[in-house]
Tab-separated table of C-alpha atoms and ligand atoms in Angstrom:
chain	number	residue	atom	x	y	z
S	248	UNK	CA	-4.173	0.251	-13.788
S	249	UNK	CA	-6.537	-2.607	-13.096
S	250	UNK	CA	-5.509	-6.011	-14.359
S	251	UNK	CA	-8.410	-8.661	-14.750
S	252	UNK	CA	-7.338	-12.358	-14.214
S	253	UNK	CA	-9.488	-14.886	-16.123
S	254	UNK	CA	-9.866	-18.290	-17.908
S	255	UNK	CA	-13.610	-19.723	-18.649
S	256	UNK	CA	-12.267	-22.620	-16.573
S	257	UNK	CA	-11.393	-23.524	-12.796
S	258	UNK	CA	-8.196	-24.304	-11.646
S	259	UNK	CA	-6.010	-22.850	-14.613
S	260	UNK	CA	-3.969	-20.832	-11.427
S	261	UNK	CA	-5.921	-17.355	-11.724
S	262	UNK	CA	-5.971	-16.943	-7.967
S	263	UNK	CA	-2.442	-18.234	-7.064
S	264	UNK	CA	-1.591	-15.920	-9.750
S	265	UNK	CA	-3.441	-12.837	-9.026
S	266	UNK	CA	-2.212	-13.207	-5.650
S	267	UNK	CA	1.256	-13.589	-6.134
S	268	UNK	CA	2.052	-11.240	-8.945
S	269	UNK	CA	-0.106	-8.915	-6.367
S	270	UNK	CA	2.955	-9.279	-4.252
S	271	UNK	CA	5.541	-9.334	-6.845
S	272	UNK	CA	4.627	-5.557	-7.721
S	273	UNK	CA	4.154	-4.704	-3.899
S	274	UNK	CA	7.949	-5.903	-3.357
S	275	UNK	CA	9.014	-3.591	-6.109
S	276	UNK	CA	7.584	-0.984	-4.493
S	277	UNK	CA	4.376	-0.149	-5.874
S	278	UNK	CA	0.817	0.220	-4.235
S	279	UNK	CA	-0.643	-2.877	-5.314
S	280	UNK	CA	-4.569	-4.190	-4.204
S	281	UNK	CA	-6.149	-7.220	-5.317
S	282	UNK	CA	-10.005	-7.459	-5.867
S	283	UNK	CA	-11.930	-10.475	-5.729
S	284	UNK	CA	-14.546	-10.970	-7.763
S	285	UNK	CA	-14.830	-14.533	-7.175
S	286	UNK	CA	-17.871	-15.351	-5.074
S	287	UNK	CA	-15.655	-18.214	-3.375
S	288	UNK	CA	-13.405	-15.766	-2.102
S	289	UNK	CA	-10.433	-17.478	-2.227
S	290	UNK	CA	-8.213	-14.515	-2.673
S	291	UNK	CA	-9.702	-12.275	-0.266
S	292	UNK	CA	-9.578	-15.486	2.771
S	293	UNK	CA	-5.638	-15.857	0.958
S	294	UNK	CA	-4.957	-12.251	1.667
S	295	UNK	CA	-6.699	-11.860	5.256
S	296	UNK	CA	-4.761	-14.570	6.183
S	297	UNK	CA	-1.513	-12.729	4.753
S	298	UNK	CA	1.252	-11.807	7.636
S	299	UNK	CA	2.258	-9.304	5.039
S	300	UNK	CA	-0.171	-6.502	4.612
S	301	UNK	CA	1.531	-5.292	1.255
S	302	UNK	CA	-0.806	-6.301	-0.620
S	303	UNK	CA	-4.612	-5.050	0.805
S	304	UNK	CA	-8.077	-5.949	-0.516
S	305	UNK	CA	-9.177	-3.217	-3.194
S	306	UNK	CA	-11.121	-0.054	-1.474
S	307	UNK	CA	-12.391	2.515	-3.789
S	308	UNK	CA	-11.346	5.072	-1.271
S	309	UNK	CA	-7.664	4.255	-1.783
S	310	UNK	CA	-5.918	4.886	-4.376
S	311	UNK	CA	-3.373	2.090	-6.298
S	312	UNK	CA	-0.661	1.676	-8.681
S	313	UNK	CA	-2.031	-1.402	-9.787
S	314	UNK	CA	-5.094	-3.573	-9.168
S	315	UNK	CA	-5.154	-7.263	-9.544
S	316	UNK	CA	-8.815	-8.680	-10.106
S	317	UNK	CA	-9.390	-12.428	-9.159
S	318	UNK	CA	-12.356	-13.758	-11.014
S	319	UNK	CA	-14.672	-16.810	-11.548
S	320	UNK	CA	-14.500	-19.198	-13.922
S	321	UNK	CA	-18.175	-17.769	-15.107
S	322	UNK	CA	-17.392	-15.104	-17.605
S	323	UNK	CA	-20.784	-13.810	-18.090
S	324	UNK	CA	-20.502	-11.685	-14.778
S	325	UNK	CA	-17.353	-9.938	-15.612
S	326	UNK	CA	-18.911	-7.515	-18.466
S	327	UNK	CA	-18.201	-4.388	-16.228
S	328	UNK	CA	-14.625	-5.419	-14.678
S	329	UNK	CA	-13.745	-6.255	-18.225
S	330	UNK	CA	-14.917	-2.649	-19.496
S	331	UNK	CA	-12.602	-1.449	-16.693
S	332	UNK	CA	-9.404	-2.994	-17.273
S	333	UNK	CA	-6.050	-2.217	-18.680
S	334	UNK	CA	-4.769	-5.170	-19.453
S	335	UNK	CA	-6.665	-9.134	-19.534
S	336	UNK	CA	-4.607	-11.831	-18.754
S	337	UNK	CA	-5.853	-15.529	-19.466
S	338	UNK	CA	-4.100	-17.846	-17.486
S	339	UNK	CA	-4.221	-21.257	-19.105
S	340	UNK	CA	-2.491	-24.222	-19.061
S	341	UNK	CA	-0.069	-25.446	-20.963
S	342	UNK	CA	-2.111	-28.079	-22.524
S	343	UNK	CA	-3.115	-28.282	-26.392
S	344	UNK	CA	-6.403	-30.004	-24.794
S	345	UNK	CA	-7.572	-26.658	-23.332
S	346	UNK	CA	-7.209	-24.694	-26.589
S	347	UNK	CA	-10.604	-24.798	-27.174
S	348	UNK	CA	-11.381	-23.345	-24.196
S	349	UNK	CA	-9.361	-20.453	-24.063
S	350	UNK	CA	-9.976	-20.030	-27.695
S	351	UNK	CA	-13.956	-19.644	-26.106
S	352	UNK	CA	-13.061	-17.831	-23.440
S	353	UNK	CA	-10.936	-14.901	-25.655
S	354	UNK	CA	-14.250	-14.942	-27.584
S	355	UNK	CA	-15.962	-14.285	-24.645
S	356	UNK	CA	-13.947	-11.591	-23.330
S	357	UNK	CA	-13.116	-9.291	-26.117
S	358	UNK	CA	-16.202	-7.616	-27.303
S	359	UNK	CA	-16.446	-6.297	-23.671
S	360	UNK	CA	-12.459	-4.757	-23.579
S	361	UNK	CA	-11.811	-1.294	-24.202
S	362	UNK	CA	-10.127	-0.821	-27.658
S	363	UNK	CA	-7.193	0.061	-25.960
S	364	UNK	CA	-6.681	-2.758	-23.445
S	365	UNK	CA	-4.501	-5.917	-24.534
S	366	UNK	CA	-5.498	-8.928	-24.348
S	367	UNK	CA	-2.558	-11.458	-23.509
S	368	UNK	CA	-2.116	-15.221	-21.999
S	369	UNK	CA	-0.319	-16.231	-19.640
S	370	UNK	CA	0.964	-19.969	-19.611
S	371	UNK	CA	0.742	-21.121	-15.339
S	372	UNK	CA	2.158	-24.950	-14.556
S	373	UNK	CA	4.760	-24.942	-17.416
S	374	UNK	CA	7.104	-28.106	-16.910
S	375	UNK	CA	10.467	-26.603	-18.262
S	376	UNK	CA	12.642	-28.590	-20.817
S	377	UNK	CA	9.492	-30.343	-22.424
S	378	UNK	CA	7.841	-30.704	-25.704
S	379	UNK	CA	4.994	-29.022	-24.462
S	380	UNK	CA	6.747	-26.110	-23.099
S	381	UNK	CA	8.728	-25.881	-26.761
S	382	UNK	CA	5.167	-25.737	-28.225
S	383	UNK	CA	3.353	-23.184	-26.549
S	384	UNK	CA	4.497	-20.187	-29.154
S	385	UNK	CA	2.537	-22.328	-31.345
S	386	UNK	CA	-0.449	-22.974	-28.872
S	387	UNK	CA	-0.903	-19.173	-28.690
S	388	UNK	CA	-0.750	-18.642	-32.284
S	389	UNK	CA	-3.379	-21.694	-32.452
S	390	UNK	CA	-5.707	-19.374	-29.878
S	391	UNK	CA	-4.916	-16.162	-31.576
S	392	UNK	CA	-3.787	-14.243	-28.666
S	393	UNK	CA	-0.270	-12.712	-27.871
S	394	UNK	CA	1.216	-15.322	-25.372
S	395	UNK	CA	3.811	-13.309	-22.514
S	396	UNK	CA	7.330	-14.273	-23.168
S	397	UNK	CA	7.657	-15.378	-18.934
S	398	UNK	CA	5.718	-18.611	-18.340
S	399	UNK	CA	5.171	-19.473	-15.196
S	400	UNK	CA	6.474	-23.007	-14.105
S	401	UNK	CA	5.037	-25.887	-12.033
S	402	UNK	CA	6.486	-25.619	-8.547
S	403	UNK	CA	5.893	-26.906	-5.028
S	404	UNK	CA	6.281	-23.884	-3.162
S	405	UNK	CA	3.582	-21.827	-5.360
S	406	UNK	CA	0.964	-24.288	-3.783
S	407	UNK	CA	2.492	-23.569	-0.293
S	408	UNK	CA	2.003	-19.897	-0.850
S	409	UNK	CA	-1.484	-20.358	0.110
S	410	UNK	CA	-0.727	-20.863	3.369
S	411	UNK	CA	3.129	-19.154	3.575
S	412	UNK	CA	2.388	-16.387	1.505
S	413	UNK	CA	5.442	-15.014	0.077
S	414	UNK	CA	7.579	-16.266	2.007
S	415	UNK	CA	7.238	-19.252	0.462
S	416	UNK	CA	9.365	-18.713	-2.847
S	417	UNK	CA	12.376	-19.312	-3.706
S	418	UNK	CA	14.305	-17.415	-5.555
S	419	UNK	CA	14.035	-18.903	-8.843
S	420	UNK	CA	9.787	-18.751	-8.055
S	421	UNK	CA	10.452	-14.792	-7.282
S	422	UNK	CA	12.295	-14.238	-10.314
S	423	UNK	CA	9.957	-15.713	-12.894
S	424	UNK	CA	6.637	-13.491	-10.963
S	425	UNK	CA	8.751	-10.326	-11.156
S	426	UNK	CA	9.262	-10.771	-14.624
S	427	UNK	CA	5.641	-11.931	-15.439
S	428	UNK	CA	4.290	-8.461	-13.193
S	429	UNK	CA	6.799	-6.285	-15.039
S	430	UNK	CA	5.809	-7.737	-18.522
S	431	UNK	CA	1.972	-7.774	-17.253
S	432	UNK	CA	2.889	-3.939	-16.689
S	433	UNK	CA	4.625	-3.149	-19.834
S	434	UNK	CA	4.049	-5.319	-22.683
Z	757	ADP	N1	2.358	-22.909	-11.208
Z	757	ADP	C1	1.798	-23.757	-10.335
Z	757	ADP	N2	2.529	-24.776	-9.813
Z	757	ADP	C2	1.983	-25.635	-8.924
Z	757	ADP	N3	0.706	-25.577	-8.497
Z	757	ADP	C3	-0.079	-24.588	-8.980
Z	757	ADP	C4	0.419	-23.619	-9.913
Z	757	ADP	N4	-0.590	-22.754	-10.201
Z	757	ADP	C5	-1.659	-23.159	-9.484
Z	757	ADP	N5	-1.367	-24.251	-8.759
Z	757	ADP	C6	-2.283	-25.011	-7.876
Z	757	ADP	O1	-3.411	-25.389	-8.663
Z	757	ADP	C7	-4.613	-25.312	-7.889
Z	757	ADP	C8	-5.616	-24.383	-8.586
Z	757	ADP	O2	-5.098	-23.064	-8.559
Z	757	ADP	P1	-6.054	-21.786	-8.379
Z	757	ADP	O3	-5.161	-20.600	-8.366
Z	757	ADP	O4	-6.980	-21.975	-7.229
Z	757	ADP	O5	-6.881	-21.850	-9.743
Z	757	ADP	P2	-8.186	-21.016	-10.193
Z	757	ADP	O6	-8.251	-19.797	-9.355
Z	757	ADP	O7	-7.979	-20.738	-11.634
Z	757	ADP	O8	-9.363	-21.936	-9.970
Z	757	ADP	C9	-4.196	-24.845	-6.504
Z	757	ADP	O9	-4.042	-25.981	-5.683
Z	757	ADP	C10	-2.842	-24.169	-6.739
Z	757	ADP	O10	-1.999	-24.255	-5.599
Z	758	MG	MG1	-9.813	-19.045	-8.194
């Protein structure tokens, strides 16, 4: 299944993400890729530099359980990964501020999703215990889209993964991506 990554803006987490629920699904066992269709490449320079090789760069002459797609905050180019994908995840912030944006970037995205695809967000950088994270079952509601039930908190060592990988979460961090992958998977 192929699992597109997106927001209409930078630095909402889509590549921390789609490289760490890569690995998530890889330590449960499956056969997991990622491809990057960001022309910055961050994912693919993440994943060369990966000790781990659980997680490979997608090669059409392999086959996978699951492929995570890394994308640019330009949505325009994504009209054939979108037509290709099982699920779309927007990864947004947990700000009311960016509502309008994701509300733009589900517009967007949709008319280019299979009928039988979902469409679902994914809140990245939540601050647990906080108005804001009280709110965002209303925030979703506000954007229209299904919001996953795992959000997926602020934490030191998820910027450290970039250069730790893996390694580099606790157990608390490795909790909350299994459940986000296994939801991403299921719901
Ligand atoms: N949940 C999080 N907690 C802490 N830092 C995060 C989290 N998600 C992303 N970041 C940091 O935010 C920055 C932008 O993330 P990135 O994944 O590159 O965003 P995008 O790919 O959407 O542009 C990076 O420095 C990353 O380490
Ligand atoms: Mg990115």
């Amino acid at each position: 299944m192929n699992i597109l990554l997106c927001n209409g803006k930078g630095g909402t987490g889509k590549t921390t993400l789609t490289v760490l629920l890569a690995h998530a699904l890889a330590e449960a066992g499956k056969k997991v890729a990622v491809l990057d269709r960001d022309p910055q490449g961050t994912a693919t320079k993440w994943l060369n530099g990966c000790e781990s090789k659980k997680v490979t760069l997608y090669d059409h002459t392999s086959k996978h359980d699951a492929v995570f797609i890394d994308t640019p905050p330009r949505l325009d180019t994504l009209k054939a990964a979108l037509a290709s994908c099982s699920v779309a995840v927007i990864v947004c912030s947990p700000s009311p501020a960016d509502i309008w944006t994701t509300r733009d970037t589900v517009e967007a995205i949709r008319p280019h999703l299979p009928g039988k695809a979902r469409l679902r967000i994914l809140f990245n950088g939540v601050l647990t215990n906080t108005v804001l994270a009280r709110e965002l079952p209303d925030i979703a509601k506000r954007i229209g889209v299904k919001a996953f039930s795992t959000t997926i908190s602020r934490r030191q060592c998820y910027q450290h993964a970039a250069l730790l990988g893996w390694q580099a979460l606790d157990l608390a961090a490795r909790e909350e991506m299994f459940k986000a992958a296994l939801e991403i998977v299921t719901e």
